[in-house]
C-alpha positions as YAML, in Angstrom:
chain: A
units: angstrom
residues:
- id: 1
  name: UNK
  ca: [66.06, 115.25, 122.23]
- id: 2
  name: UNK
  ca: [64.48, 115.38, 125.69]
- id: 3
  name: UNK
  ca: [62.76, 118.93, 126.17]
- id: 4
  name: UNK
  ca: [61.91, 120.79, 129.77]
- id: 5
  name: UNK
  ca: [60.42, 116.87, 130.70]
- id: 6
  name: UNK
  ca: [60.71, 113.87, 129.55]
- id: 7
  name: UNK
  ca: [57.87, 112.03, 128.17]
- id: 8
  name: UNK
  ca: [56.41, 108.09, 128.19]
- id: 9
  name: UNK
  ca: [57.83, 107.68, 124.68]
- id: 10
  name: UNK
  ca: [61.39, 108.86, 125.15]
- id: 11
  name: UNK
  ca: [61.77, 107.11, 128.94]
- id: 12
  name: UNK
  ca: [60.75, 103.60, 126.67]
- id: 13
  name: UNK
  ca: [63.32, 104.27, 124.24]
- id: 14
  name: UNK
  ca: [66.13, 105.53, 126.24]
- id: 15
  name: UNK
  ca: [66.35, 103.42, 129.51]
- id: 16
  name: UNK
  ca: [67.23, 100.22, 127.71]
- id: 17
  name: UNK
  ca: [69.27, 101.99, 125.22]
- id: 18
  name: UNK
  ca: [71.80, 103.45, 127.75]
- id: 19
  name: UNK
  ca: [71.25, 99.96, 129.65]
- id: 20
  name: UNK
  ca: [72.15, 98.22, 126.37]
- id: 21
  name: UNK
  ca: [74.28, 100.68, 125.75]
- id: 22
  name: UNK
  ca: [76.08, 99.98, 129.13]
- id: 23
  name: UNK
  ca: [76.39, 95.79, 128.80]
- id: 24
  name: UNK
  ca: [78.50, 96.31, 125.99]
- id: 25
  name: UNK
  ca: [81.60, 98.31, 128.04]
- id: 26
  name: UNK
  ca: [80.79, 95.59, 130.97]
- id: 27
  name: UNK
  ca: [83.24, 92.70, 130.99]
- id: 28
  name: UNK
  ca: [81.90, 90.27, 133.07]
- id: 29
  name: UNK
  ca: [78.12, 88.28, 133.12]
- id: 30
  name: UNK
  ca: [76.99, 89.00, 136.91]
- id: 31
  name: UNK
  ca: [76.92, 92.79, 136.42]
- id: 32
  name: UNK
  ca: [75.54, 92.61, 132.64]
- id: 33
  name: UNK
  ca: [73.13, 90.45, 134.08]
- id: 34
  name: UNK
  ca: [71.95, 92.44, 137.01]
- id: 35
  name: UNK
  ca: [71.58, 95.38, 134.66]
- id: 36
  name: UNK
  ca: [69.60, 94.08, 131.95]
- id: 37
  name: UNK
  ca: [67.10, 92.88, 134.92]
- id: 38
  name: UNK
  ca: [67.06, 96.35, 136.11]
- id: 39
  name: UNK
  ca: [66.53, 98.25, 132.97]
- id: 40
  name: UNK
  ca: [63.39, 95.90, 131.37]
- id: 41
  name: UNK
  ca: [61.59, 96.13, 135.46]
- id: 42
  name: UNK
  ca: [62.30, 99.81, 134.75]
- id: 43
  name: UNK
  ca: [60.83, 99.67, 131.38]
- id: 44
  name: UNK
  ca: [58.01, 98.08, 132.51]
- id: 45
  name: UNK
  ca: [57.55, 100.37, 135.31]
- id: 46
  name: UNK
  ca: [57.24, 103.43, 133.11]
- id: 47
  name: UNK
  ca: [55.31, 101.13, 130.89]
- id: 48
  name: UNK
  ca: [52.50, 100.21, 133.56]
- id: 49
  name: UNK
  ca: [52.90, 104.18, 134.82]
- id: 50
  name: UNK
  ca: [51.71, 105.22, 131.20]
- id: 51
  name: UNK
  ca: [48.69, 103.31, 130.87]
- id: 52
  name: UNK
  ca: [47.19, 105.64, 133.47]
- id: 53
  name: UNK
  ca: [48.01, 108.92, 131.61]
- id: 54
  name: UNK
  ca: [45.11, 108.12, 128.69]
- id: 55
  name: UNK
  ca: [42.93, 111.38, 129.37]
- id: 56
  name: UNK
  ca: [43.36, 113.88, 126.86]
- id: 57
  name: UNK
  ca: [44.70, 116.64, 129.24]
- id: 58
  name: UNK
  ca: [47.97, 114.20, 129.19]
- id: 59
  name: UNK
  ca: [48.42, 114.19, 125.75]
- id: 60
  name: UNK
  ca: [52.21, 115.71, 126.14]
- id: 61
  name: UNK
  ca: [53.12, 113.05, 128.06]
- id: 62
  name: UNK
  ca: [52.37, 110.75, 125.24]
- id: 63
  name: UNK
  ca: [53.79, 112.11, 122.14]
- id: 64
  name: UNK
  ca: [57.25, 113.09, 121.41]
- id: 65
  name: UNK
  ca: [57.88, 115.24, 118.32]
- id: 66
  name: UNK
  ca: [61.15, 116.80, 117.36]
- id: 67
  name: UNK
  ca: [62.50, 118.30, 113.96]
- id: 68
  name: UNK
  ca: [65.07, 117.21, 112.39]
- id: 69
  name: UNK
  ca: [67.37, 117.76, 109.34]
- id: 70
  name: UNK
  ca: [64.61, 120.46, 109.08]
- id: 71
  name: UNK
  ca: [66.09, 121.78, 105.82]
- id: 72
  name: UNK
  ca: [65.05, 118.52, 103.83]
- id: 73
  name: UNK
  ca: [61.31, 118.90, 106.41]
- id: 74
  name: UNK
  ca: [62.19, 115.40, 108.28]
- id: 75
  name: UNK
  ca: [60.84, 115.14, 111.79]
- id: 76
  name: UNK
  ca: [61.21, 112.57, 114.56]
- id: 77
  name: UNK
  ca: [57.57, 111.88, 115.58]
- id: 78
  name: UNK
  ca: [56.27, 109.09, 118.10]
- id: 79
  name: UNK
  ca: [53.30, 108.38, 119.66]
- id: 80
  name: UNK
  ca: [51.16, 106.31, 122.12]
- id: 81
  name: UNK
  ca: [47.90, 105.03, 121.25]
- id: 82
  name: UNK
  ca: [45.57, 102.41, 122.35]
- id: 83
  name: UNK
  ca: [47.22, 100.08, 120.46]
- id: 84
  name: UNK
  ca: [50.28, 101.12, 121.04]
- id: 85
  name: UNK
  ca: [50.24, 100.78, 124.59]
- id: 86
  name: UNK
  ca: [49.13, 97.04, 124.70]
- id: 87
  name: UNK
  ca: [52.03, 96.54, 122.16]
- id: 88
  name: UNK
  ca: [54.28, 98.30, 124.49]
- id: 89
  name: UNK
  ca: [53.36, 96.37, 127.73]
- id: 90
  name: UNK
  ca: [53.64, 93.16, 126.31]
- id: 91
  name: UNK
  ca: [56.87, 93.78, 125.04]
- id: 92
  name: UNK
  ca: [57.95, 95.52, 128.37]
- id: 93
  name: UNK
  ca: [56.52, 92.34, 129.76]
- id: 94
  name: UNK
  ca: [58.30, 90.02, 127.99]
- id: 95
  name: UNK
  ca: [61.88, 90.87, 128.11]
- id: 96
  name: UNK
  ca: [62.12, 90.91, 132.06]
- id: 97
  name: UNK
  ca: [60.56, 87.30, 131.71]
- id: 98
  name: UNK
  ca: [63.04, 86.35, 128.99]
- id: 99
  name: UNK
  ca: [66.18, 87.53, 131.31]
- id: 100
  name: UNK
  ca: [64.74, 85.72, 134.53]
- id: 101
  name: UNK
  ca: [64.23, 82.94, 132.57]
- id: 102
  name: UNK
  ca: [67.69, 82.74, 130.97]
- id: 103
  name: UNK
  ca: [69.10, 83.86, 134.15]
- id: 104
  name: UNK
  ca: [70.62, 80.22, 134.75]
- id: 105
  name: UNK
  ca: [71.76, 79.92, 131.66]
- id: 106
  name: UNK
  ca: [75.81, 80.84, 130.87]
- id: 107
  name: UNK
  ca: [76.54, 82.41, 127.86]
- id: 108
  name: UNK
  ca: [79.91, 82.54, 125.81]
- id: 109
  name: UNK
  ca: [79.75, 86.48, 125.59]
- id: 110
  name: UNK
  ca: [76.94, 87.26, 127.91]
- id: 111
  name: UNK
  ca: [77.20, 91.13, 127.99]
- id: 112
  name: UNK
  ca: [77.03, 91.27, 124.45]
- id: 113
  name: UNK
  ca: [73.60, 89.18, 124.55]
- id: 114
  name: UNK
  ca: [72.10, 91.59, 127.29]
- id: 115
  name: UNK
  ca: [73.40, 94.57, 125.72]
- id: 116
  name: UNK
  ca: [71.64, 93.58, 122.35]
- id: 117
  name: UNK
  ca: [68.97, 92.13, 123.67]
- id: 118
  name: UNK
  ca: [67.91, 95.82, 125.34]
- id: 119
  name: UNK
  ca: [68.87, 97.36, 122.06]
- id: 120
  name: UNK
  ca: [66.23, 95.44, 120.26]
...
């Protein structure tokens, strides 16, 4: 799935996938904690970074398409518009707010709360 670079698109879906991915196999709330943090500043980060690629000689950086289960003609297609972006920074915003916000809060099976929460 990621090609000679990795685009906007893919960075947003896999850094809190493999961060999500990575709560689960954690046992104990500190370091599920600490990485759910990390991940959704990350996400934001790349978030922020591709509101500034909207010229059209960036397009690449904003669409991802890949074929798949090309025998049936299914592809794998995403994209970054105007609208998409705002959607995408205010969720990028929100879940870094959400975890600092919850940080005080002890959960019965925290890591499995972080590790869905990034998966959503």
């Amino acid at each position: 799935m990621l090609g000679t670079y990795i685009t906007f698109p893919e960075l947003l879906i896999w850094l809190p996938f493999i961060a999500g991915i990575l709560c689960f196999f954690l046992k104990r709330e500190v370091p599920a904690k600490t990485v759910a943090i990390i991940a959704s500043l990350l996400t934001l980060c790349v978030s922020i970074a591709g509101l500034f690629y909207t010229s059209h000689k960036f397009t690449t950086f904003n669409n991802v398409n890949y074929y798949w289960l090309t025998y049936i003609g299914n592809s794998f297609n995403i994209g970054l518009d105007g609208t998409g972006r705002v959607l995408t920074l205010l969720t990028a915003l929100a879940f870094p707010l959400i975890f600092i916000a919850t940080s005080k809060t002890s959960y019965k099976n925290a890591p499995v709360f972080y590790g869905l929460m990034l998966l959503t």
